[in-house]
Every structure is written in structure tokens, then in C-alpha cells.
Tab-separated table of C-alpha atoms in Angstrom:
chain	number	residue	atom	x	y	z
A	711	MET	CA	6.464	-17.273	27.388
A	712	SER	CA	7.184	-16.234	23.778
A	713	LYS	CA	9.114	-13.064	23.492
A	714	TYR	CA	8.252	-11.806	19.984
A	715	ILE	CA	5.840	-11.422	17.259
A	716	LEU	CA	7.414	-11.971	13.768
A	717	ALA	CA	6.081	-9.558	11.214
A	718	LEU	CA	6.587	-10.167	7.480
A	719	ASP	CA	6.499	-6.833	5.492
A	720	GLN	CA	6.513	-7.702	1.830
A	721	GLY	CA	6.728	-4.434	0.028
A	722	THR	CA	6.949	-3.343	-3.657
A	723	THR	CA	10.668	-3.134	-3.767
A	724	SER	CA	11.853	-5.293	-0.822
A	725	SER	CA	10.968	-8.144	1.555
A	726	ARG	CA	11.473	-7.503	5.295
A	727	ALA	CA	11.171	-9.411	8.495
A	728	ILE	CA	10.930	-7.735	11.891
A	729	LEU	CA	10.781	-9.044	15.481
A	730	PHE	CA	8.513	-6.992	17.785
A	731	ASP	CA	8.660	-7.202	21.588
A	732	HIS	CA	5.759	-6.671	24.076
A	733	ALA	CA	6.367	-2.895	24.104
A	734	GLY	CA	5.811	-2.751	20.394
A	735	HIS	CA	9.397	-2.018	19.634
A	736	PRO	CA	11.330	-3.469	16.655
A	737	HIS	CA	13.921	-5.743	18.286
A	738	ALA	CA	15.641	-6.716	14.943
A	739	ILE	CA	15.121	-6.164	11.251
A	740	GLU	CA	16.313	-7.864	8.010
A	741	GLN	CA	15.602	-6.649	4.479
A	742	GLN	CA	16.322	-7.814	0.999
A	743	GLU	CA	15.543	-6.014	-2.282
A	744	PHE	CA	14.320	-7.872	-5.353
A	745	THR	CA	14.092	-7.326	-9.033
A	746	GLN	CA	11.689	-4.849	-10.695
A	747	ILE	CA	10.670	-5.861	-14.190
A	748	PHE	CA	9.494	-3.387	-16.859
A	749	PRO	CA	8.665	-5.350	-19.902
A	750	GLN	CA	7.028	-2.346	-21.667
A	751	PRO	CA	6.334	1.276	-20.894
A	752	GLY	CA	3.541	1.260	-18.197
A	753	TRP	CA	4.042	-2.414	-17.352
A	754	VAL	CA	5.469	-3.493	-13.989
A	755	GLU	CA	6.007	-7.075	-12.946
A	756	HIS	CA	7.646	-9.168	-10.225
A	757	ASP	CA	8.892	-12.702	-10.093
A	758	ALA	CA	6.661	-14.284	-7.356
A	759	ASN	CA	9.175	-16.976	-6.672
A	760	GLU	CA	11.855	-14.353	-6.150
A	761	ILE	CA	9.580	-12.538	-3.705
A	762	TRP	CA	8.999	-15.836	-1.715
A	763	GLN	CA	12.696	-16.673	-1.634
A	764	SER	CA	13.645	-13.183	-0.493
A	765	GLN	CA	10.895	-13.356	2.223
A	766	LEU	CA	12.067	-16.833	3.436
A	767	GLU	CA	15.693	-15.737	3.438
A	768	VAL	CA	15.096	-12.668	5.608
A	769	MET	CA	12.952	-14.706	7.999
A	770	ARG	CA	15.644	-17.301	8.485
A	771	LYS	CA	18.404	-14.768	8.607
A	772	LEU	CA	16.570	-12.733	11.267
A	773	MET	CA	16.083	-15.678	13.531
A	774	ARG	CA	19.635	-17.068	12.997
A	775	GLU	CA	21.456	-13.773	13.564
A	776	ASN	CA	19.421	-13.024	16.736
A	777	ASN	CA	19.538	-16.559	18.217
A	778	VAL	CA	15.762	-16.747	18.059
A	779	THR	CA	14.009	-20.076	17.788
A	780	ALA	CA	10.401	-20.883	16.956
A	781	ALA	CA	9.710	-21.146	20.690
A	782	ASP	CA	10.529	-17.471	21.104
A	783	ILE	CA	7.798	-16.458	18.589
A	784	ALA	CA	4.136	-16.298	19.546
A	785	ALA	CA	2.751	-15.784	16.059
A	786	ILE	CA	3.439	-14.382	12.591
A	787	GLY	CA	1.788	-11.351	11.036
A	788	VAL	CA	1.860	-10.700	7.312
A	789	THR	CA	1.515	-7.418	5.557
A	790	ASN	CA	2.015	-6.862	1.859
A	791	GLN	CA	2.044	-4.643	-1.216
A	792	ARG	CA	-1.564	-4.630	-2.178
A	793	GLU	CA	-3.324	-5.339	-5.526
A	794	THR	CA	-0.290	-7.132	-7.007
A	795	THR	CA	-1.704	-10.210	-8.663
A	796	VAL	CA	-0.278	-13.766	-8.676
A	797	LEU	CA	-1.754	-16.705	-10.558
A	798	TRP	CA	-0.354	-20.123	-9.755
A	799	ASP	CA	-0.790	-23.853	-10.570
A	800	ARG	CA	-2.382	-25.698	-7.631
A	801	ALA	CA	-0.575	-28.948	-8.421
A	802	SER	CA	2.940	-27.655	-8.844
A	803	GLY	CA	2.700	-24.550	-6.634
A	804	GLU	CA	4.484	-22.608	-9.441
A	805	PRO	CA	3.289	-19.224	-10.873
A	806	VAL	CA	2.073	-19.466	-14.481
A	807	ALA	CA	3.512	-15.991	-15.231
A	808	ASN	CA	5.164	-13.086	-13.513
A	809	ALA	CA	3.070	-11.216	-10.925
A	810	ILE	CA	1.437	-8.026	-12.285
A	811	VAL	CA	2.293	-5.228	-9.827
A	812	TRP	CA	-0.260	-2.688	-8.524
A	813	GLN	CA	1.601	0.100	-10.469
A	814	ASP	CA	1.012	-1.684	-13.808
A	815	ARG	CA	-1.248	0.143	-16.256
A	816	ARG	CA	-1.709	-2.464	-19.059
A	817	ASN	CA	-5.451	-2.813	-18.428
A	818	ALA	CA	-6.419	0.860	-18.627
A	819	ALA	CA	-8.231	0.171	-21.943
A	820	LEU	CA	-10.352	-2.602	-20.296
A	821	CYS	CA	-11.345	-0.201	-17.574
A	822	ASP	CA	-12.220	2.407	-20.255
A	823	ARG	CA	-14.508	-0.210	-21.935
A	824	LEU	CA	-16.232	-1.089	-18.747
A	825	ARG	CA	-16.687	2.539	-17.938
A	826	GLU	CA	-18.173	3.123	-21.480
A	827	GLN	CA	-20.656	0.231	-20.704
A	828	GLY	CA	-21.793	2.180	-17.693
A	829	LYS	CA	-20.324	-0.162	-15.120
A	830	ALA	CA	-18.263	2.343	-13.037
A	831	ALA	CA	-21.071	3.002	-10.610
A	832	LEU	CA	-21.713	-0.699	-10.075
A	833	PHE	CA	-18.075	-1.326	-9.056
A	834	GLN	CA	-17.937	1.713	-6.779
A	835	GLN	CA	-21.215	0.827	-5.054
A	836	LYS	CA	-20.257	-2.755	-4.401
A	837	THR	CA	-16.513	-2.496	-3.747
A	838	GLY	CA	-16.025	1.112	-2.630
A	839	LEU	CA	-13.339	1.346	-5.362
A	840	VAL	CA	-12.912	3.568	-8.503
A	841	LEU	CA	-12.964	1.459	-11.621
A	842	ASP	CA	-9.239	1.493	-12.379
A	843	ALA	CA	-6.421	-0.700	-13.670
A	844	TYR	CA	-4.696	-0.251	-10.307
A	845	PHE	CA	-6.729	-3.062	-8.659
A	846	SER	CA	-6.342	-6.802	-9.084
A	847	ALA	CA	-9.489	-7.663	-11.035
A	848	THR	CA	-8.516	-6.546	-14.416
A	849	LYS	CA	-4.915	-7.850	-13.906
A	850	LEU	CA	-6.351	-11.267	-13.323
A	851	THR	CA	-8.542	-11.012	-16.441
A	852	TRP	CA	-5.437	-10.062	-18.492
A	853	LEU	CA	-3.533	-13.165	-17.161
A	854	LEU	CA	-6.476	-15.461	-17.952
A	855	ASP	CA	-6.683	-14.020	-21.441
A	856	HIS	CA	-2.974	-13.883	-22.264
A	857	VAL	CA	-1.230	-16.744	-20.609
A	858	PRO	CA	-1.585	-19.774	-22.870
A	859	GLY	CA	-4.074	-22.325	-21.575
A	860	ALA	CA	-4.751	-20.275	-18.377
A	861	ARG	CA	-8.418	-19.782	-18.821
A	862	ASP	CA	-9.095	-23.514	-19.609
A	863	LYS	CA	-7.004	-24.493	-16.525
A	864	ALA	CA	-8.858	-22.013	-14.390
A	865	LEU	CA	-12.198	-23.401	-15.550
A	866	ARG	CA	-11.036	-26.897	-14.499
A	867	GLY	CA	-10.132	-25.606	-11.009
A	868	GLU	CA	-6.373	-26.141	-11.571
A	869	LEU	CA	-5.214	-22.558	-10.810
A	870	ALA	CA	-5.260	-20.241	-7.804
A	871	PHE	CA	-5.316	-16.472	-7.667
A	872	GLY	CA	-4.039	-14.413	-4.849
A	873	THR	CA	-2.632	-11.162	-3.787
A	874	ILE	CA	0.913	-11.246	-2.262
A	875	ASP	CA	-0.474	-12.146	1.226
A	876	SER	CA	-2.211	-15.230	-0.268
A	877	TRP	CA	0.894	-16.253	-2.193
A	878	LEU	CA	3.208	-16.034	0.908
A	879	ILE	CA	0.773	-17.834	3.114
A	880	TYR	CA	0.219	-20.579	0.543
A	881	LYS	CA	4.062	-21.076	0.333
A	882	MET	CA	4.358	-21.016	4.138
A	883	SER	CA	1.366	-23.270	5.029
A	884	GLY	CA	-0.419	-24.592	1.990
A	885	ALA	CA	-3.582	-22.680	2.915
A	886	HIS	CA	-5.271	-20.578	0.174
A	887	ILE	CA	-6.636	-17.587	2.114
A	888	THR	CA	-6.714	-13.878	2.264
A	889	ASP	CA	-8.132	-11.420	4.740
A	890	THR	CA	-10.914	-8.772	4.301
A	891	SER	CA	-8.526	-5.851	3.892
A	892	ASN	CA	-6.764	-7.465	0.955
A	893	ALA	CA	-9.892	-8.921	-0.550
A	894	ALA	CA	-11.358	-5.478	-0.536
A	895	ARG	CA	-8.517	-4.300	-2.912
A	896	THR	CA	-9.269	-6.739	-5.684
A	897	MET	CA	-12.414	-4.974	-7.142
A	898	LEU	CA	-14.120	-8.330	-6.764
A	899	PHE	CA	-15.130	-8.164	-3.121
A	900	ASN	CA	-18.414	-6.676	-1.868
A	901	ILE	CA	-17.483	-4.559	1.149
A	902	HIS	CA	-21.181	-4.489	2.375
A	903	THR	CA	-21.756	-8.298	2.361
A	904	LEU	CA	-18.019	-8.994	3.075
A	905	ALA	CA	-18.016	-11.696	0.391
A	906	TRP	CA	-16.842	-12.238	-3.207
A	907	ASP	CA	-19.325	-10.696	-5.611
A	908	GLU	CA	-20.862	-13.125	-8.167
A	909	GLU	CA	-22.050	-10.388	-10.477
A	910	LEU	CA	-18.592	-8.745	-10.674
A	911	LEU	CA	-16.916	-12.122	-11.226
A	912	GLU	CA	-19.250	-12.873	-14.095
A	913	LEU	CA	-18.737	-9.454	-15.617
A	914	LEU	CA	-15.012	-9.967	-15.683
A	915	GLY	CA	-15.022	-13.586	-16.772
A	916	ILE	CA	-13.297	-14.775	-13.473
A	917	PRO	CA	-14.179	-18.303	-12.195
A	918	ALA	CA	-14.954	-18.264	-8.405
A	919	SER	CA	-12.814	-21.433	-8.013
A	920	LEU	CA	-9.630	-19.283	-8.413
A	921	LEU	CA	-10.404	-17.290	-5.321
A	922	PRO	CA	-8.982	-17.651	-1.777
A	923	ARG	CA	-11.151	-18.092	1.279
A	924	VAL	CA	-11.640	-14.892	3.189
A	925	VAL	CA	-10.633	-14.800	6.857
A	926	PRO	CA	-10.518	-12.100	9.605
A	927	SER	CA	-7.435	-9.834	9.576
A	928	SER	CA	-6.759	-10.884	13.302
A	929	GLY	CA	-7.138	-14.535	14.127
A	930	VAL	CA	-5.199	-17.795	13.739
A	931	ALA	CA	-5.811	-18.608	10.054
A	932	ALA	CA	-3.072	-21.156	9.282
A	933	HIS	CA	0.158	-22.702	10.623
A	934	THR	CA	3.546	-22.735	8.855
A	935	HIS	CA	5.042	-25.976	7.671
A	936	ALA	CA	7.189	-27.355	10.490
A	937	GLU	CA	10.350	-27.509	8.429
A	938	LEU	CA	10.177	-23.819	7.502
A	939	LEU	CA	11.215	-22.281	10.823
A	940	GLY	CA	11.840	-25.244	13.059
A	941	ALA	CA	8.243	-25.730	14.287
A	942	PRO	CA	4.741	-24.901	13.155
A	943	LEU	CA	3.911	-21.295	13.930
A	944	PRO	CA	0.462	-19.648	13.793
A	945	ILE	CA	-0.115	-17.164	11.100
A	946	ALA	CA	-2.510	-14.916	13.066
A	947	GLY	CA	-2.477	-11.471	11.423
A	948	ILE	CA	-2.993	-10.440	7.754
A	949	ALA	CA	-3.451	-7.014	6.331
A	950	GLY	CA	-2.684	-5.057	3.227
A	951	ASP	CA	0.226	-2.653	3.949
A	952	GLN	CA	-1.789	0.581	4.187
A	953	GLN	CA	-4.446	-0.885	6.468
A	954	ALA	CA	-1.694	-2.447	8.558
A	955	ALA	CA	0.028	0.999	8.836
A	956	THR	CA	-3.214	2.637	9.952
A	957	PHE	CA	-3.608	-0.085	12.647
A	958	GLY	CA	0.067	0.288	13.660
A	959	GLN	CA	-0.453	4.051	13.927
A	960	ALA	CA	-3.253	3.308	16.392
A	961	CYS	CA	-5.884	5.162	14.240
A	962	LEU	CA	-8.471	3.082	15.960
A	963	ARG	CA	-11.293	5.741	16.304
A	964	PRO	CA	-13.283	7.522	13.619
A	965	GLY	CA	-11.670	10.717	12.375
A	966	MET	CA	-8.049	9.497	12.998
A	967	ALA	CA	-5.846	9.559	9.920
A	968	LYS	CA	-2.355	8.608	8.780
A	969	ASN	CA	-0.212	9.086	5.716
A	970	THR	CA	2.434	6.572	4.627
A	971	TYR	CA	5.329	7.806	2.453
A	972	GLY	CA	6.534	4.532	0.820
A	973	THR	CA	6.904	3.773	-2.926
A	974	GLY	CA	3.637	5.612	-3.167
A	975	CYS	CA	1.737	7.840	-0.760
A	976	PHE	CA	-1.308	6.510	1.017
A	977	MET	CA	-3.567	8.626	3.239
A	978	LEU	CA	-6.292	6.751	5.158
A	979	MET	CA	-8.924	7.860	7.628
A	980	ASN	CA	-10.878	5.610	9.995
A	981	VAL	CA	-14.635	6.167	9.469
A	982	GLY	CA	-15.898	3.443	11.826
A	983	ARG	CA	-18.097	0.427	11.295
A	984	LYS	CA	-20.120	1.611	8.337
A	985	PRO	CA	-18.732	2.381	4.812
A	986	VAL	CA	-19.024	6.050	3.575
A	987	ALA	CA	-19.582	6.464	-0.123
A	988	SER	CA	-17.046	8.902	-1.451
A	989	GLN	CA	-18.349	11.857	-3.546
A	990	ASN	CA	-14.773	12.959	-4.270
A	991	GLN	CA	-13.084	10.104	-6.088
A	992	LEU	CA	-11.592	8.499	-2.926
A	993	LEU	CA	-11.669	4.855	-2.092
A	994	MET	CA	-13.820	3.298	0.693
A	995	THR	CA	-12.027	0.237	1.799
A	996	VAL	CA	-12.158	-2.392	4.608
A	997	GLY	CA	-9.533	-1.449	7.196
A	998	TRP	CA	-9.464	-4.703	9.247
A	999	THR	CA	-11.740	-7.383	10.646
A	1000	LEU	CA	-11.046	-8.622	14.177
A	1001	ASN	CA	-11.661	-12.108	15.294
A	1002	ARG	CA	-15.203	-13.251	16.131
A	1003	GLY	CA	-14.851	-17.061	16.394
A	1004	GLY	CA	-13.018	-17.266	13.068
A	1005	ALA	CA	-15.894	-15.817	11.130
A	1006	VAL	CA	-15.875	-12.516	9.148
A	1007	CYS	CA	-18.363	-10.279	10.820
A	1008	ALA	CA	-19.536	-6.789	9.951
A	1009	ASP	CA	-19.685	-5.711	13.664
A	1010	ALA	CA	-15.862	-6.523	13.932
A	1011	THR	CA	-14.946	-4.651	10.784
A	1012	ASP	CA	-13.618	-1.072	10.619
A	1013	TYR	CA	-13.779	0.875	7.353
A	1014	LEU	CA	-11.328	3.469	5.891
A	1015	LEU	CA	-11.406	6.325	3.467
A	1016	GLU	CA	-8.289	6.224	1.349
A	1017	GLY	CA	-6.565	8.460	-1.163
A	1018	SER	CA	-3.479	7.195	-2.977
A	1019	ALA	CA	-0.736	9.034	-4.788
A	1020	PHE	CA	1.096	6.428	-6.813
A	1021	VAL	CA	4.554	7.892	-6.587
A	1022	ALA	CA	6.425	9.076	-3.559
A	1023	GLY	CA	9.604	7.297	-2.637
A	1024	ALA	CA	9.723	6.073	-6.224
A	1025	ALA	CA	10.443	9.737	-7.249
A	1026	VAL	CA	13.549	9.754	-5.043
A	1027	GLN	CA	14.580	6.334	-6.500
A	1028	TRP	CA	14.251	7.915	-10.002
A	1029	LEU	CA	16.497	10.813	-9.017
A	1030	ARG	CA	19.021	8.140	-7.871
A	1031	ASP	CA	18.716	5.445	-10.501
A	1032	GLY	CA	17.171	7.346	-13.560
A	1033	LEU	CA	19.095	10.661	-13.327
A	1034	GLY	CA	22.012	9.657	-11.050
A	1035	ILE	CA	21.950	13.083	-9.229
A	1036	ILE	CA	22.244	11.257	-5.892
A	1037	ARG	CA	24.102	8.059	-4.911
A	1038	ASP	CA	21.819	7.033	-2.157
A	1039	SER	CA	18.223	7.972	-1.241
A	1040	SER	CA	19.343	9.313	2.134
A	1041	GLU	CA	21.221	12.124	0.321
A	1042	VAL	CA	18.062	13.809	-1.131
A	1043	GLU	CA	17.224	15.832	2.030
A	1044	ALA	CA	20.584	17.546	2.089
A	1045	LEU	CA	20.594	18.194	-1.612
A	1046	ALA	CA	17.042	19.634	-1.578
A	1047	SER	CA	17.760	21.729	1.507
A	1048	SER	CA	20.753	23.353	-0.117
A	1049	VAL	CA	18.459	25.688	-2.038
A	1050	PRO	CA	15.724	27.836	-0.383
A	1051	ASP	CA	13.160	26.803	-2.949
A	1052	ALA	CA	12.706	24.915	-6.234
A	1053	GLY	CA	13.552	27.992	-8.331
A	1054	GLY	CA	10.059	28.012	-10.042
A	1055	ALA	CA	10.297	24.273	-11.051
A	1056	VAL	CA	7.209	22.230	-10.330
A	1057	PHE	CA	7.403	18.378	-10.484
A	1058	VAL	CA	4.326	16.255	-10.975
A	1059	PRO	CA	5.446	12.670	-10.175
A	1060	ALA	CA	2.890	10.993	-12.413
A	1061	PHE	CA	5.207	8.186	-13.601
A	1062	ALA	CA	2.333	5.634	-13.308
A	1063	GLY	CA	-0.592	7.989	-13.926
A	1064	LEU	CA	-2.344	10.095	-11.244
A	1065	GLY	CA	-4.226	8.482	-8.381
A	1066	ALA	CA	-6.844	10.183	-6.161
A	1067	PRO	CA	-8.710	12.422	-6.746
A	1068	TYR	CA	-7.852	12.533	-10.535
A	1069	TRP	CA	-7.679	8.819	-11.471
A	1070	ASP	CA	-5.964	9.573	-14.771
A	1071	PRO	CA	-4.011	6.498	-15.958
A	1072	TYR	CA	-2.836	8.462	-19.046
A	1073	ALA	CA	-1.062	11.204	-17.084
A	1074	ARG	CA	2.780	11.108	-17.069
A	1075	GLY	CA	5.471	12.593	-14.980
A	1076	THR	CA	5.984	16.240	-15.822
A	1077	ILE	CA	8.479	18.951	-14.748
A	1078	VAL	CA	7.538	22.563	-15.686
A	1079	GLY	CA	9.183	25.858	-14.982
A	1080	ILE	CA	12.786	24.843	-15.752
A	1081	THR	CA	15.237	27.558	-16.663
A	1082	ARG	CA	18.950	27.661	-17.314
A	1083	GLY	CA	19.340	28.333	-13.604
A	1084	THR	CA	17.662	25.103	-12.608
A	1085	THR	CA	20.121	22.768	-10.876
A	1086	LYS	CA	19.975	19.206	-9.593
A	1087	ALA	CA	19.278	20.690	-6.158
A	1088	HIS	CA	16.138	22.453	-7.569
A	1089	LEU	CA	15.016	19.201	-9.128
A	1090	ALA	CA	15.463	17.313	-5.899
A	1091	ARG	CA	13.495	19.932	-3.989
A	1092	ALA	CA	10.747	20.078	-6.662
A	1093	ALA	CA	10.429	16.271	-6.492
A	1094	LEU	CA	9.886	16.305	-2.694
A	1095	GLU	CA	7.475	19.246	-2.923
A	1096	GLY	CA	5.554	17.554	-5.712
A	1097	VAL	CA	5.015	14.390	-3.469
A	1098	ALA	CA	3.734	16.762	-0.722
A	1099	CYS	CA	1.416	18.688	-3.056
A	1100	GLN	CA	-0.354	15.419	-4.120
A	1101	ASN	CA	-1.327	14.922	-0.444
A	1102	VAL	CA	-3.010	18.337	-0.235
A	1103	ASP	CA	-5.373	17.328	-2.999
A	1104	VAL	CA	-6.133	13.984	-1.226
A	1105	LEU	CA	-6.731	15.522	2.216
A	1106	ALA	CA	-9.094	18.148	0.793
A	1107	ALA	CA	-11.190	15.483	-0.735
A	1108	MET	CA	-11.101	13.302	2.331
A	1109	GLN	CA	-12.278	16.108	4.620
A	1110	ARG	CA	-15.237	16.777	2.324
A	1111	ASP	CA	-16.188	13.133	2.254
A	1112	ALA	CA	-15.834	12.435	5.944
A	1113	GLY	CA	-17.458	15.730	7.000
A	1114	MET	CA	-14.940	16.226	9.744
A	1115	PRO	CA	-11.816	18.365	9.849
A	1116	LEU	CA	-8.515	16.665	10.556
A	1117	THR	CA	-6.716	17.927	13.734
A	1118	GLU	CA	-3.439	16.130	13.054
A	1119	LEU	CA	-1.843	13.776	10.436
A	1120	ARG	CA	0.195	10.826	11.651
A	1121	VAL	CA	2.953	9.947	9.303
A	1122	ASP	CA	5.225	6.976	8.615
A	1123	GLY	CA	7.263	5.273	5.857
A	1124	GLY	CA	10.780	5.968	4.643
A	1125	ALA	CA	10.287	9.556	3.401
A	1126	ALA	CA	8.568	10.513	6.707
A	1127	ARG	CA	12.133	10.595	8.162
A	1128	ASN	CA	12.784	13.639	5.899
A	1129	ASP	CA	12.413	16.610	8.194
A	1130	MET	CA	12.413	19.134	5.342
A	1131	MET	CA	9.589	17.368	3.579
A	1132	MET	CA	7.525	16.887	6.702
A	1133	GLN	CA	7.725	20.502	7.579
A	1134	PHE	CA	6.684	21.421	3.953
A	1135	GLN	CA	3.864	18.947	4.230
A	1136	ALA	CA	2.545	20.599	7.478
A	1137	ASP	CA	2.859	23.973	5.880
A	1138	LEU	CA	0.895	23.016	2.829
A	1139	LEU	CA	-1.807	21.087	4.603
A	1140	ASP	CA	-2.175	23.724	7.404
A	1141	VAL	CA	-2.362	20.718	9.755
A	1142	PRO	CA	0.275	19.452	12.308
A	1143	VAL	CA	2.167	16.498	11.052
A	1144	VAL	CA	3.129	13.970	13.749
A	1145	ARG	CA	5.846	11.356	13.461
A	1146	PRO	CA	5.770	8.395	15.942
A	1147	MET	CA	8.772	6.915	17.731
A	1148	VAL	CA	8.246	3.667	15.868
A	1149	THR	CA	8.104	4.434	12.110
A	1150	GLU	CA	7.897	0.753	11.217
A	1151	THR	CA	4.106	1.095	11.443
A	1152	THR	CA	3.200	-1.207	8.590
A	1153	ALA	CA	4.963	-4.265	10.118
A	1154	LEU	CA	3.831	-3.121	13.559
A	1155	GLY	CA	0.208	-3.181	12.458
A	1156	ALA	CA	0.664	-6.726	11.211
A	1157	ALA	CA	2.312	-7.615	14.492
A	1158	TYR	CA	-0.476	-6.097	16.533
A	1159	LEU	CA	-3.172	-7.917	14.553
A	1160	ALA	CA	-1.350	-11.290	15.079
A	1161	GLY	CA	-0.592	-10.472	18.728
A	1162	LEU	CA	-4.193	-9.708	19.493
A	1163	ALA	CA	-5.220	-13.057	18.205
A	1164	VAL	CA	-2.876	-15.023	20.498
A	1165	ASP	CA	-3.222	-12.719	23.563
A	1166	PHE	CA	0.290	-11.372	23.231
A	1167	TRP	CA	-1.489	-8.074	23.624
A	1168	ALA	CA	-4.750	-7.992	25.556
A	1169	SER	CA	-6.803	-5.289	23.874
A	1170	LEU	CA	-7.070	-2.360	21.528
A	1171	ASP	CA	-6.622	-0.069	24.515
A	1172	GLU	CA	-3.252	-1.609	25.209
A	1173	ILE	CA	-2.159	-1.161	21.693
A	1174	GLY	CA	-3.382	2.413	21.627
A	1175	ALA	CA	-1.471	3.252	24.754
A	1176	GLN	CA	1.770	2.125	23.188
A	1177	TRP	CA	1.807	4.863	20.501
A	1178	ARG	CA	4.398	7.560	21.238
A	1179	MET	CA	5.160	10.732	19.364
A	1180	GLU	CA	8.785	11.480	18.214
A	1181	ARG	CA	8.329	14.812	16.578
A	1182	ARG	CA	5.494	17.256	15.724
A	1183	PHE	CA	5.757	19.582	12.703
A	1184	GLU	CA	3.538	22.729	13.092
A	1185	PRO	CA	2.480	24.645	10.010
A	1186	HIS	CA	4.142	27.993	9.549
A	1187	MET	CA	3.459	29.037	5.891
A	1188	SER	CA	1.340	32.134	5.195
A	1189	VAL	CA	-2.006	31.762	3.555
A	1190	ASP	CA	-0.806	33.672	0.474
A	1191	GLU	CA	2.236	31.557	-0.065
A	1192	ARG	CA	0.262	28.320	0.353
A	1193	GLN	CA	-2.359	29.443	-2.216
A	1194	SER	CA	0.406	30.553	-4.570
A	1195	ARG	CA	2.159	27.128	-4.253
A	1196	MET	CA	-1.037	25.156	-4.842
A	1197	HIS	CA	-2.016	27.333	-7.738
A	1198	ALA	CA	1.218	26.543	-9.493
A	1199	TRP	CA	0.812	22.853	-8.630
A	1200	THR	CA	-2.731	22.814	-10.090
A	1201	ARG	CA	-1.452	24.350	-13.380
A	1202	ALA	CA	1.415	21.774	-13.528
A	1203	VAL	CA	-1.106	18.908	-13.003
A	1204	GLU	CA	-3.194	20.069	-15.830
A	1205	ARG	CA	-0.233	19.865	-18.111
A	1206	SER	CA	0.601	16.306	-17.090
A	1207	ARG	CA	-2.893	14.955	-17.623
A	1208	ALA	CA	-4.041	12.785	-20.597
A	1209	TRP	CA	-0.450	12.826	-21.969
A	1210	VAL	CA	-0.625	9.216	-23.381
A	1211	GLU	CA	-3.013	9.144	-26.373
């Protein structure tokens, strides 16, 4: 009997591998950071080969250092940074350029042109997404237009496109696939028909031959090359990181919601088996598709409302790497807690533009209210408070769209371990914030999807019963103070908007 599910959690700044046991507990973890490439302001790239090598190394190290063989692993689940776009040569298996990361804004002007042509409603109706440079479609168009010879090769069927899940699975198995949750983030996938959309492909000049085959999020989709880990292993779970975290948080019923505090902040609410059109600039996306004989079926697909703030943990990284006011990210809570408030400073962490509900790619990071008395502690506190304020805007929009009040918000991600910030978040939202015992929910979701497919776990009910609370943060802030804080935040946001001309 296999003892573990191996989850690969390929994030924006690091590649991780985690072994989960039958109780859903992380048995062992390995992690490796990789290079962030910033060729120009607003551009963000990754070396796809470096991502693959880092992911392979942590897999092998995890198994080696824990005396785990392929026989101990029932299946592999893959979860990944979403929207990041890789284009590679089918013959050589080599990328034709650096991957363009989800944070990259180089195609804002193309999105503006499409919007001026009146296409925004078409994209939103078909894909559930706001027409924005955040998603993969216009990144792929840019690569086809700017990499010498790429468009001609694509037309000859010599190139393959994929998000990071597709790239990793291709390297592991040779299969060119993606799941519905990742396909739904490309701005090329029709979430109603659950298929690539020919009209959108034509509009963006993207040959259909580039695209991966779409498979369920849970189901044996491929097997690893035998030499990779000692024996062929089934790749049985695939989901974009935020959908995986929602599944890992056991938000399996309509109305349940979670917020992940990673590089960015991602709040998602399960709305059930039918997509809900957002009236408030949120995204409607596929959550996951469970296995029905290997086919992608609507009656096995859950949908999620999503609001994204592009910068969360990245603000703390900036305090560390950009300003040097902390040596390690773990120091930020103590520094921020050393002052009772931010001293009137308000920090809008719009380093990569503003996400939901503003969708302003031309906004930039802004700090207002600085005086001679402002210290590094005030800046640290303002940064954490700014991250929390973004989520209030998102939740308000989400509750209007879903037509249901939230009773609690489940949280995860690195910054969810920051007690000061979680208490402030509960105070601002006026909703209890609940942190689970297992905060590795992104990897856990991928593990659950893979484990369901190979009967490592028997049912959704078994998975739901494994969720355990570690701490609950109850709101304590007065109505007047909450309104005052959000008024200051709204004023600061207005000053950050449309900064790039």
C-alpha cells in the first residue's frame, strides 16, 4: 500500500515538493527558490528550464532524504503559478524564450486596443475573465509576434504553448495537457462549453495547434518517465494554485470562501455547478473538474468567483530586498507590531498595477501620509495594512455578486501565519478569519485531487472531514474606526491610479 501522495507546488518565487500522508498531513517538504528576471519596468520573466530543474531537484531530494521510493507514492499532484506563459519547440523540448510571468504588464496596450474595439464583453462572457494583460492569451500573442520565427513555426505546428502545469507535465511525461482550472486562466477557454474558443483564438492570431489537450483536474492524465523517479508514477491531479488552495481548504460547497496570502492575494468563493456573471469586476473561473471516465464534464465542474490583489507577500519581499529594513521576511510582524499604528501612513502595494475590483494596469505602488516621524516600523505596518485593505474591496464586490453574506473566511499562505495581520484583516472585514492546522493548502489541494483519482481518499466527504481549525480571529474594531481606515485607503488608492501615462 502506497503511503504518500507527492504534491509539486510550483510557485512564482520557488519550487516545492511535499509528501502528504493519508491524514492529509505534510510528512516532508523541500523548497528551492529560482531567479526573478526584470528586463524592463513592468516586465517579469522566468527561465522555464530553471523552473523545471528546481522542481526536479526538490522532488529527488525529498525522496532521497526521506528514504522514499516510487513504490511509496500512490500518485503525483501538480499545482502551479497560473497564467505564466511558456512557448517551446516540440522537437527539442526547449523554450524559445523566457516564460512571461503573470505579473508582467507588457501587453496592457494590446488589451487597451481590444477594449477600444469593443471586445471586452466578448472575453468576459466567454471566459469569465476581465480583459487584462494578467492572463496568458496576450502574453502568447506577444511571444508569437516578437520571438524571431515563432509565428511561422507555430503555423507549421512546431511549437507548443502551456502554462507552468503543462510545461512541468511535458518535461515529466512527454504529454502536452492542461486541466480545466488552468485552461480557464488563459483567456482562450470558454468556461460554458469547457473547450478552447475558436473565435477568441482567431481574434488574437493564435493557432489552435499550439494548445494543450484539456483534461479533468482529478484523474490519471499521464505517467512520469520511468528514469525520472525510479518508476513510472501516475500524474493524477492538476490545478492552478488558487483553485488547488480552495480545494485544499475544503471549500467544497457553494458560499464557502478562502483567501491565500502568497506573492499576491487571492480570494475565491465556491458558487457551485453554474458560472455566475460578475457585475463587480471579479473573475468567474473554473474551480476544478472531477473525473468522469477521463472526459471533461460540466456536471463534474465547480465554479469559483475570484478577486485578486497582485501584491501581498511581494510587499514584504520589497521591504526586505528593496529597502533592506528587514533581513528576513519572518521579521516583519515583530517590526510592524512595535508601533500601535502606521502613524498616518497608507501604503497601496500596486507595484504591478491594481487587480480586482479596479483592474488598473497603470496604477503604481504609492505611500502617502509620510511625515518626519515616519519610521521603518510604520512603513512595515502600513505595508501589512495595505495588503489587508485590498481584500476588503474584493470581499465587498464578491458578496454583491454572489448574493450571499460570508460567515467566515478561511486563510492560508505564508502571510496567513502573521497573527497581527490576520487580526487586522478580521477587524477590517468584520468577518471571522479562520486559519487551518495545515496551511500548505495549495499543495494539499493538488494532493487531494490526485489522491481522489487513485482511491487514496475515497470521497469529498472524507476530504472535508480532514479540515481542522488552528486559530480563529474574531473582529473587534469599532464601526467608526473601520470606516475611517477604509476612507483613508480609498483616498490613497485614488492617488495611485493611472500613474503610468
